[in-house]
Protein backbone atom coordinates (compact mmCIF):
# COMPACT_ATOMS: atom_id res chain seq x y z
CA GLN A 1 -13.77 21.83 -4.34
CA GLN A 2 -15.45 24.23 -1.95
CA VAL A 3 -14.73 23.97 1.78
CA ALA A 4 -16.13 25.74 4.85
CA PRO A 5 -14.67 24.55 8.20
CA LEU A 6 -15.17 25.71 11.78
CA THR A 7 -12.89 24.47 14.60
CA LEU A 8 -12.68 25.33 18.30
CA GLN A 9 -9.96 24.08 20.64
CA GLY A 10 -8.68 24.74 24.11
CA GLU A 11 -7.93 23.40 27.58
CA LEU A 12 -10.85 22.56 29.85
CA SER A 13 -9.08 21.62 33.08
CA LYS A 14 -5.87 20.42 34.70
CA LEU A 15 -5.18 16.73 35.23
CA PRO A 16 -2.30 15.15 37.22
CA GLY A 17 -0.36 14.72 33.98
CA GLY A 18 -1.12 18.09 32.41
CA PRO A 19 -3.93 20.07 30.75
CA PHE A 20 -7.03 18.27 29.47
CA ALA A 21 -7.31 19.55 25.89
CA VAL A 22 -10.28 19.25 23.53
CA ALA A 23 -11.14 20.25 19.98
CA PHE A 24 -14.43 20.11 18.14
CA GLY A 25 -16.02 21.55 15.06
CA GLY A 26 -17.57 20.86 11.71
CA GLU A 27 -16.96 21.13 8.00
CA TRP A 28 -18.94 21.39 4.79
CA ARG A 29 -17.44 20.37 1.44
CA LYS A 30 -18.69 20.29 -2.11
CA GLU A 31 -16.66 18.37 -4.68
CA GLU A 32 -17.40 18.38 -8.40
CA ALA A 33 -15.53 16.92 -11.35
CA SER A 34 -16.01 16.81 -15.10
CA ALA A 35 -14.05 15.15 -17.88
CA ILE A 36 -14.05 15.28 -21.66
CA SER A 37 -12.50 12.85 -24.15
CA ASP A 38 -11.59 12.76 -27.80
CA ALA A 39 -13.70 11.27 -30.59
CA LEU A 40 -11.46 8.20 -30.92
CA SER A 41 -11.91 7.33 -27.25
CA GLN A 42 -15.66 7.80 -27.48
CA ALA A 43 -15.68 5.35 -30.41
CA ASN A 44 -13.50 2.82 -28.50
CA GLY A 45 -10.71 3.36 -31.00
CA PHE A 46 -7.81 2.58 -28.65
CA ASN A 47 -6.79 -0.82 -27.31
CA TYR A 48 -6.15 -0.05 -23.66
CA SER A 49 -8.00 3.07 -22.56
CA ASN A 50 -11.06 4.77 -23.96
CA PRO A 51 -12.32 7.21 -21.30
CA LYS A 52 -15.84 8.54 -21.69
CA PRO A 53 -17.01 12.07 -20.79
CA TYR A 54 -18.58 12.41 -17.37
CA ALA A 55 -19.68 14.99 -14.83
CA GLY A 56 -20.69 14.55 -11.21
CA GLY A 57 -20.30 15.73 -7.68
CA TYR A 58 -21.34 15.32 -4.07
CA ASP A 59 -21.70 17.23 -0.78
CA VAL A 60 -20.20 16.27 2.58
CA LYS A 61 -21.18 17.47 6.05
CA GLU A 62 -19.02 16.55 9.07
CA VAL A 63 -18.92 17.13 12.82
CA PHE A 64 -16.10 15.95 15.09
CA ALA A 65 -14.69 16.03 18.61
CA GLU A 66 -11.21 15.15 19.91
CA ALA A 67 -9.67 15.01 23.38
CA VAL A 68 -6.25 14.43 24.95
CA ALA A 69 -6.12 13.51 28.65
CA PRO A 70 -2.69 13.35 30.37
CA ILE A 71 -3.51 11.08 33.32
CA LEU A 72 -0.14 10.78 35.08
CA ARG A 73 3.38 12.18 34.90
CA ASP A 74 6.60 11.60 36.86
CA GLN A 75 5.07 8.95 39.10
CA PRO A 76 6.56 5.58 40.14
CA PHE A 77 6.04 3.18 37.20
CA ALA A 78 4.18 5.97 35.40
CA GLN A 79 6.65 8.41 33.93
CA HIS A 80 3.99 9.33 31.39
CA LEU A 81 0.39 8.19 30.75
CA VAL A 82 -1.84 9.86 28.15
CA ILE A 83 -5.22 8.77 26.79
CA ASN A 84 -6.56 10.28 23.57
CA GLY A 85 -9.74 9.82 21.57
CA ALA A 86 -11.69 11.20 18.64
CA ILE A 87 -15.06 10.72 16.97
CA ARG A 88 -16.38 12.04 13.66
CA TYR A 89 -19.75 11.79 11.92
CA THR A 90 -19.73 12.28 8.15
CA ASP A 91 -22.79 12.59 5.93
CA TYR A 92 -22.29 12.05 2.19
CA SER A 93 -25.01 13.14 -0.21
CA THR A 94 -24.37 10.00 -2.29
CA SER A 95 -24.26 7.31 0.41
CA GLY A 96 -25.53 8.68 3.73
CA GLY A 97 -23.90 8.93 7.14
CA VAL A 98 -20.97 7.04 8.66
CA THR A 99 -19.21 7.31 12.04
CA THR A 100 -15.48 6.97 12.55
CA TRP A 101 -13.58 6.98 15.83
CA LYS A 102 -10.23 6.41 17.50
CA VAL A 103 -9.03 5.67 21.01
CA GLY A 104 -5.39 5.39 21.93
CA GLY A 105 -2.86 5.74 24.68
CA ILE A 106 0.82 6.29 25.43
CA TYR A 107 2.35 4.78 28.55
CA ALA A 108 5.93 5.19 29.74
CA PRO A 109 6.54 3.15 32.90
CA PHE A 110 10.03 4.71 33.08
CA SER A 111 12.03 7.05 30.89
CA ASP A 112 13.72 4.26 28.87
CA LEU A 113 10.50 2.71 27.54
CA ARG A 114 7.42 4.18 25.88
CA LEU A 115 4.48 1.98 24.85
CA ARG A 116 1.67 3.01 22.50
CA ALA A 117 -1.57 1.52 21.21
CA THR A 118 -4.43 2.68 18.99
CA ARG A 119 -7.77 1.17 18.05
CA SER A 120 -9.73 2.91 15.30
CA ARG A 121 -12.55 2.70 12.82
CA ASP A 122 -11.49 4.33 9.55
CA ILE A 123 -13.11 4.98 6.17
CA ARG A 124 -12.15 5.88 2.63
CA ALA A 125 -14.90 7.49 0.60
CA PRO A 126 -15.20 6.89 -3.15
CA ASN A 127 -13.86 9.69 -5.31
CA ASN A 128 -15.56 11.28 -8.30
CA ALA A 129 -13.88 8.98 -10.82
CA GLU A 130 -15.06 5.89 -8.92
CA LEU A 131 -18.57 7.32 -8.74
CA PHE A 132 -18.97 8.55 -12.31
CA ALA A 133 -16.15 7.63 -14.76
CA THR A 134 -16.45 4.97 -17.49
CA THR A 135 -13.58 3.53 -19.55
CA ALA A 136 -13.54 0.91 -22.30
CA SER A 137 -10.56 -1.34 -23.11
CA LEU A 138 -9.66 -4.43 -25.08
CA ALA A 139 -8.39 -7.34 -22.97
CA GLN A 140 -6.97 -10.77 -23.78
CA LEU A 141 -9.49 -13.11 -22.11
CA ARG A 142 -10.18 -16.81 -22.24
CA ASN A 143 -13.65 -17.73 -23.41
CA PRO A 144 -14.60 -20.52 -20.93
CA TRP A 145 -17.27 -21.90 -23.31
CA SER A 146 -14.84 -22.48 -26.19
CA GLY A 147 -11.51 -22.47 -24.34
CA VAL A 148 -10.16 -19.93 -26.87
CA THR A 149 -8.29 -16.79 -25.77
CA THR A 150 -9.13 -13.67 -27.75
CA GLN A 151 -9.58 -9.90 -27.46
CA ILE A 152 -12.81 -8.91 -25.75
CA THR A 153 -14.14 -5.43 -25.06
CA THR A 154 -14.29 -4.64 -21.35
CA MET A 155 -16.36 -1.73 -20.04
CA ASN A 156 -15.03 -0.47 -16.70
CA GLN A 157 -18.08 1.13 -15.10
CA PRO A 158 -18.53 3.30 -12.00
CA SER A 159 -21.28 3.10 -9.43
CA PRO A 160 -22.99 6.22 -8.03
CA THR A 161 -24.24 4.14 -5.08
CA LEU A 162 -20.79 3.24 -3.74
CA LYS A 163 -20.38 3.55 0.01
CA PRO A 164 -17.19 4.36 1.94
CA GLU A 165 -14.75 1.54 2.60
CA ARG A 166 -14.58 0.66 6.30
CA ALA A 167 -11.49 -0.49 8.20
CA ASP A 168 -10.94 -1.72 11.73
CA THR A 169 -7.34 -0.99 12.75
CA TRP A 170 -5.16 -2.09 15.65
CA THR A 171 -1.65 -0.77 16.19
CA VAL A 172 0.53 -1.66 19.18
CA GLY A 173 4.16 -0.77 19.65
CA GLY A 174 6.89 0.70 21.73
CA VAL A 175 10.13 2.70 21.72
CA PHE A 176 13.15 1.66 23.80
CA THR A 177 15.91 4.21 24.53
CA PRO A 178 18.13 2.53 27.15
CA ARG A 179 20.17 4.90 29.30
CA PHE A 180 22.90 2.24 29.66
CA ILE A 181 23.50 2.46 25.84
CA PRO A 182 23.51 6.20 25.07
CA GLY A 183 22.53 7.02 21.50
CA LEU A 184 20.47 3.85 20.91
CA THR A 185 16.78 3.96 19.95
CA VAL A 186 14.79 0.83 19.04
CA SER A 187 11.12 0.67 18.04
CA VAL A 188 8.75 -2.16 17.19
CA ASP A 189 5.16 -1.80 15.97
CA TYR A 190 2.48 -4.38 15.15
CA TYR A 191 -0.47 -3.56 12.90
CA ASP A 192 -3.69 -5.36 12.05
CA ILE A 193 -5.93 -3.72 9.42
CA ASN A 194 -9.18 -5.31 8.31
CA ILE A 195 -10.98 -3.54 5.44
CA LYS A 196 -14.58 -4.47 4.67
CA GLY A 197 -16.68 -3.28 1.77
CA ALA A 198 -13.54 -2.33 -0.15
CA ILE A 199 -14.23 -0.67 -3.48
CA SER A 200 -13.25 -3.18 -6.12
CA SER A 201 -14.61 -5.13 -9.04
CA PHE A 202 -14.70 -8.71 -10.21
CA SER A 203 -12.03 -9.19 -12.88
CA SER A 204 -13.18 -9.69 -16.45
CA GLN A 205 -11.91 -13.28 -16.44
CA SER A 206 -13.64 -13.95 -13.11
CA ILE A 207 -16.92 -12.61 -14.51
CA LEU A 208 -16.68 -14.89 -17.55
CA ASP A 209 -15.67 -17.95 -15.51
CA ASN A 210 -18.44 -17.43 -12.95
CA CYS A 211 -21.03 -16.82 -15.66
CA PHE A 212 -19.97 -20.10 -17.30
CA ALA A 213 -20.40 -21.94 -13.98
CA GLU A 214 -23.69 -20.25 -13.01
CA THR A 215 -26.91 -22.20 -12.62
CA GLY A 216 -30.30 -20.87 -11.61
CA THR A 217 -30.84 -17.12 -11.24
CA PRO A 218 -28.01 -15.34 -13.09
CA PHE A 219 -25.79 -12.72 -11.49
CA PHE A 220 -22.46 -12.71 -13.32
CA CYS A 221 -24.12 -13.40 -16.65
CA ASN A 222 -25.90 -10.03 -16.31
CA PHE A 223 -22.49 -8.46 -17.00
CA VAL A 224 -21.69 -10.54 -20.09
CA SER A 225 -22.89 -9.86 -23.64
CA ARG A 226 -22.68 -13.08 -25.67
CA THR A 227 -24.25 -14.94 -28.57
CA GLY A 228 -24.49 -18.63 -29.43
CA THR A 229 -24.61 -21.64 -27.13
CA GLY A 230 -22.23 -24.31 -25.86
CA ALA A 231 -18.76 -24.39 -27.39
CA ALA A 232 -20.00 -22.01 -30.13
CA THR A 233 -20.63 -19.21 -27.61
CA VAL A 234 -19.05 -15.90 -28.67
CA VAL A 235 -18.38 -13.27 -26.00
CA ASP A 236 -18.85 -9.77 -27.41
CA SER A 237 -18.09 -7.76 -24.25
CA ASP A 238 -18.29 -7.73 -20.49
CA ALA A 239 -18.97 -5.01 -17.92
CA VAL A 240 -16.72 -4.54 -14.91
CA GLN A 241 -18.55 -2.45 -12.33
CA LEU A 242 -17.12 -1.04 -9.12
CA LEU A 243 -18.85 -2.44 -6.05
CA ASN A 244 -18.35 -2.57 -2.27
CA ILE A 245 -17.50 -6.26 -2.50
CA ALA A 246 -13.92 -6.79 -1.51
CA GLY A 247 -12.17 -7.40 1.76
CA VAL A 248 -8.51 -6.86 2.63
CA ARG A 249 -6.80 -8.10 5.79
CA THR A 250 -3.17 -7.29 6.47
CA ARG A 251 -1.02 -7.90 9.54
CA GLY A 252 2.65 -7.41 10.17
CA PHE A 253 5.48 -5.76 12.06
CA ASP A 254 7.64 -2.68 11.49
CA PHE A 255 11.07 -2.42 13.09
CA ALA A 256 13.47 0.53 13.36
CA ALA A 257 16.74 1.17 15.19
CA THR A 258 19.25 4.01 15.34
CA TYR A 259 22.58 4.25 17.12
CA ARG A 260 24.82 7.31 17.26
CA THR A 261 28.19 7.60 18.94
CA ARG A 262 31.35 9.67 18.75
CA ILE A 263 34.76 8.18 18.05
CA GLY A 264 37.28 10.87 18.78
CA GLU A 265 36.46 13.77 16.45
CA SER A 266 34.28 11.58 14.25
CA GLU A 267 30.60 10.64 14.49
CA LEU A 268 29.31 7.17 13.64
CA THR A 269 25.60 6.61 12.89
CA LEU A 270 23.93 3.22 12.34
CA ARG A 271 20.35 3.02 11.10
CA GLY A 272 18.10 0.13 10.24
CA MET A 273 14.47 -0.37 9.25
CA ALA A 274 12.66 -3.59 8.44
CA SER A 275 9.10 -4.62 7.63
CA TYR A 276 7.51 -8.05 7.89
CA VAL A 277 4.14 -8.58 6.19
CA LYS A 278 2.56 -11.66 7.73
CA ASP A 279 -0.73 -11.54 5.85
CA LEU A 280 -2.12 -9.60 2.90
CA ILE A 281 -5.39 -11.38 2.19
CA PHE A 282 -7.59 -10.19 -0.68
CA ASP A 283 -11.17 -11.45 -0.78
CA ASP A 284 -12.91 -10.61 -4.06
CA GLY A 285 -16.34 -11.21 -2.54
CA THR A 286 -17.30 -14.18 -4.72
CA GLY A 287 -16.72 -16.76 -2.01
CA ALA A 288 -15.37 -18.99 -4.76
CA ALA A 289 -13.33 -22.05 -3.82
CA PRO A 290 -10.47 -23.34 -6.00
CA ARG A 291 -12.01 -24.54 -9.28
CA PHE A 292 -10.99 -27.62 -11.25
CA VAL A 293 -11.93 -29.02 -14.66
CA ASN A 294 -11.15 -32.70 -15.13
CA GLY A 295 -8.81 -32.50 -12.16
CA VAL A 296 -6.84 -29.54 -13.56
CA ILE A 297 -6.79 -26.31 -11.52
CA GLN A 298 -8.50 -23.37 -13.25
CA SER A 299 -8.61 -20.81 -10.44
CA LEU A 300 -7.32 -20.61 -6.86
CA GLY A 301 -10.61 -19.09 -5.72
CA GLY A 302 -11.72 -15.73 -4.47
CA ARG A 303 -9.56 -15.48 -1.35
CA ILE A 304 -5.83 -15.07 -1.95
CA ASP A 305 -3.03 -14.27 0.51
CA ARG A 306 -0.64 -12.05 -1.48
CA ALA A 307 1.98 -11.61 1.26
CA GLY A 308 5.28 -12.67 -0.24
CA SER A 309 4.03 -12.11 -3.79
CA VAL A 310 6.71 -10.02 -5.51
CA GLY A 311 5.66 -10.07 -9.17
CA GLY A 312 4.12 -7.29 -11.19
CA THR A 313 2.58 -8.38 -14.48
CA ALA A 314 2.28 -11.93 -15.77
CA PHE A 315 0.96 -13.49 -18.95
CA THR A 316 -0.72 -16.88 -18.77
CA ALA A 317 -2.53 -18.45 -21.71
CA GLY A 318 -2.34 -15.05 -23.41
CA GLN A 319 -4.08 -13.34 -20.49
CA GLN A 320 -2.45 -10.46 -18.65
CA THR A 321 -2.74 -10.66 -14.87
CA SER A 322 -1.55 -8.28 -12.19
CA ALA A 323 0.20 -9.29 -8.99
CA THR A 324 1.36 -7.30 -5.98
CA ASN A 325 4.82 -6.12 -5.01
CA THR A 326 4.65 -7.18 -1.37
CA PRO A 327 7.65 -9.19 -0.15
CA SER A 328 7.23 -10.77 3.26
CA TRP A 329 10.50 -9.08 4.30
CA THR A 330 12.05 -5.78 3.26
CA ALA A 331 14.84 -3.94 5.05
CA THR A 332 17.21 -1.02 4.69
CA GLY A 333 20.28 -0.25 6.76
CA SER A 334 23.06 2.30 6.66
CA ILE A 335 26.41 3.13 8.24
CA THR A 336 27.48 6.77 8.18
CA TRP A 337 30.93 8.01 9.25
CA ALA A 338 31.40 11.77 9.45
CA HIS A 339 34.65 13.58 10.18
CA LYS A 340 34.47 17.20 9.09
CA PRO A 341 34.61 18.04 6.26
CA VAL A 342 34.13 14.45 4.96
CA SER A 343 31.09 12.15 5.27
CA VAL A 344 30.85 8.58 3.94
CA ASN A 345 27.68 6.44 3.84
CA LEU A 346 27.15 2.76 2.99
CA GLN A 347 23.52 1.71 2.56
CA GLY A 348 22.05 -1.75 2.10
CA ARG A 349 18.62 -2.52 0.66
CA TYR A 350 17.15 -6.00 1.09
CA ILE A 351 14.13 -7.32 -0.82
CA GLY A 352 12.94 -10.74 0.26
CA GLY A 353 12.18 -13.40 -2.29
CA GLY A 354 8.85 -15.13 -2.72
CA ARG A 355 6.24 -16.14 -5.23
CA PHE A 356 5.99 -14.33 -8.53
CA ASP A 357 2.19 -14.23 -8.35
CA ALA A 358 0.01 -15.74 -5.62
CA THR A 359 -2.82 -16.33 -8.11
CA LEU A 360 -0.65 -18.58 -10.29
CA VAL A 361 0.89 -22.03 -9.75
CA GLY A 362 4.37 -23.16 -10.70
CA PRO A 363 6.61 -26.19 -10.12
CA GLY A 364 6.64 -26.93 -6.41
CA ASP A 365 3.27 -25.23 -5.78
CA GLN A 366 0.17 -27.10 -4.70
CA TYR A 367 -2.08 -28.05 -7.65
CA TYR A 368 0.66 -27.41 -10.25
CA ASP A 369 -0.21 -28.90 -13.62
CA PRO A 370 1.36 -27.76 -16.92
CA ALA A 371 -2.07 -28.10 -18.53
CA SER A 372 -3.59 -25.51 -16.20
CA PRO A 373 -4.37 -22.04 -17.64
CA ILE A 374 -2.93 -20.50 -14.45
CA SER A 375 0.32 -22.45 -14.60
CA ILE A 376 3.67 -20.71 -15.04
CA GLY A 377 7.10 -22.19 -15.67
CA ASN A 378 8.74 -20.44 -12.70
CA ASN A 379 6.69 -18.96 -9.87
CA ARG A 380 9.66 -18.08 -7.65
CA VAL A 381 11.63 -14.84 -7.37
CA ASP A 382 14.95 -14.75 -5.52
CA SER A 383 15.81 -12.20 -2.85
CA ARG A 384 18.22 -9.34 -3.53
CA LEU A 385 20.61 -7.24 -1.43
CA TYR A 386 21.82 -3.99 -2.96
CA LEU A 387 24.67 -1.86 -1.60
CA ASP A 388 25.00 1.86 -2.32
CA LEU A 389 28.09 3.90 -1.41
CA SER A 390 28.19 7.69 -1.20
CA ALA A 391 30.71 10.28 -0.05
CA GLN A 392 30.72 14.05 0.21
CA ILE A 393 33.21 16.70 1.20
CA ASP A 394 32.52 20.29 2.22
CA VAL A 395 35.09 22.35 0.31
CA ILE A 396 33.63 25.64 1.58
CA LYS A 397 31.23 26.05 4.50
CA ASP A 398 31.14 29.66 5.62
CA GLY A 399 27.70 31.04 6.51
CA ASN A 400 25.66 31.20 3.31
CA ARG A 401 28.72 30.38 1.20
CA LYS A 402 28.82 26.62 0.68
CA LEU A 403 30.53 24.36 -1.83
CA GLN A 404 30.18 20.59 -1.55
CA PHE A 405 31.52 17.81 -3.79
CA TYR A 406 29.69 14.45 -3.80
CA PHE A 407 30.22 11.02 -5.35
CA ASN A 408 27.78 8.07 -5.37
CA VAL A 409 28.04 4.46 -6.50
CA ASN A 410 24.65 2.73 -6.66
CA ASN A 411 24.40 -1.07 -6.77
CA LEU A 412 28.03 -1.33 -5.72
CA THR A 413 28.27 -5.10 -6.29
CA ASP A 414 26.55 -4.89 -9.72
CA LYS A 415 23.67 -7.22 -8.78
CA GLU A 416 21.42 -8.23 -11.63
CA PRO A 417 17.66 -8.35 -11.05
CA PRO A 418 16.07 -11.75 -10.49
CA PHE A 419 13.79 -13.43 -12.99
CA PRO A 420 11.59 -12.12 -14.56
CA VAL A 421 13.12 -8.68 -15.15
CA THR A 422 10.34 -6.81 -16.97
CA ALA A 423 7.56 -7.77 -14.60
CA ILE A 424 9.26 -6.87 -11.33
CA ALA A 425 11.20 -3.81 -12.42
CA GLY A 426 9.44 -1.55 -9.93
CA MET A 427 11.25 -3.10 -6.97
CA TYR A 428 14.59 -4.15 -8.41
CA ASP A 429 17.56 -2.42 -10.03
CA ARG A 430 17.73 -3.21 -13.76
CA MET A 431 20.58 -0.82 -14.56
CA GLY A 432 23.44 -2.44 -12.66
CA ARG A 433 26.29 -0.48 -11.10
CA TYR A 434 26.22 3.22 -11.93
CA TYR A 435 27.93 6.37 -10.73
CA ARG A 436 27.01 9.95 -10.03
CA ALA A 437 29.24 12.90 -9.14
CA GLY A 438 28.59 16.59 -8.81
CA LEU A 439 28.85 19.88 -6.96
CA ARG A 440 26.34 21.63 -4.72
CA PHE A 441 26.84 25.29 -3.94
CA SER A 442 25.09 28.28 -2.44
CA TYR A 443 26.16 31.86 -1.79
């Protein structure tokens, strides 16, 4: 990477709330990447990853301007009012120009309450691997012509014509620090993020299923190499190419609270954070509706709300599918008591339950049918609450000379993970109760 930036900033004038500050400038970047691979990978000798050699790069030119305008300060019903904004134009040698911007504000009607809001247009540009890298793998896929599941070669292909992903973002929130409850701070924020032209690809199974259903001018069948006809069709390979096809829409709330107080010579601290994901909608760009064969569900379509989906990896009809780890509710909270030289902390971690995988159906779900290739025996995961206890004591604390003893008990109540353990291990504790003790020192 080569970078050459130029930035100027300063204060242009005085406003009732303070100095009107601006910044502007530009930047030039050149990014290049190259990769080599072994002979086995080049011959597709491995099951799951056969990277191919590649080389590529691109140039970026940017100009930007930012401003902060303090409108009011220390006025009746306007303790603080600030407006800020920014705009940036970026020109990629691979995909052309794109403009991003942001406008926001902070308003404190009185010292106890501060409100904030931001509206922005954001982008994420494709990286060199997305633009140029190719990888081959073997995947367990169901041949929709024969109904047989077998290993099929999948070529994961880049696209040098990818454009930046574009997101429209709203955030609104506030912080409450009531003077009548000293030491308390509470914040609530709402977010709404809508990504269009997300860099994604149709899954191998989706490509095969849509090719099977295609009539007229082919699109998906252009990515499938096959021989034979009807039930005798043999799929040799398929190509999975990155495209600006997907959409992602997510909305939710973030909560946080802290309370500190002294009890005699001791200090008590309470903290809590929680997140509620209302929507996490993935649109694969196919526009496909739920698909049935002889009344049996085959696919839930191209638009799936994955909020509350807490699985990881599932296997249905021999096919491996990936889910998200996005519970509708997650929360952490802690109580800390400190009385020199001792400090004790109890922390709780809550993971809300939900569906194992939003793309699958299980007993109790709409369309459930044991004969369906997307059916699963149990599509529900229970919630979990973990408690962790820790304590520490400062044996020596004299300038740079410090000696501290600590002791931790994680998963205090020895909670086992919910079903299914192997697929959801990233979010849950599989070890059970365990202990840690040690010394920290400096001199």
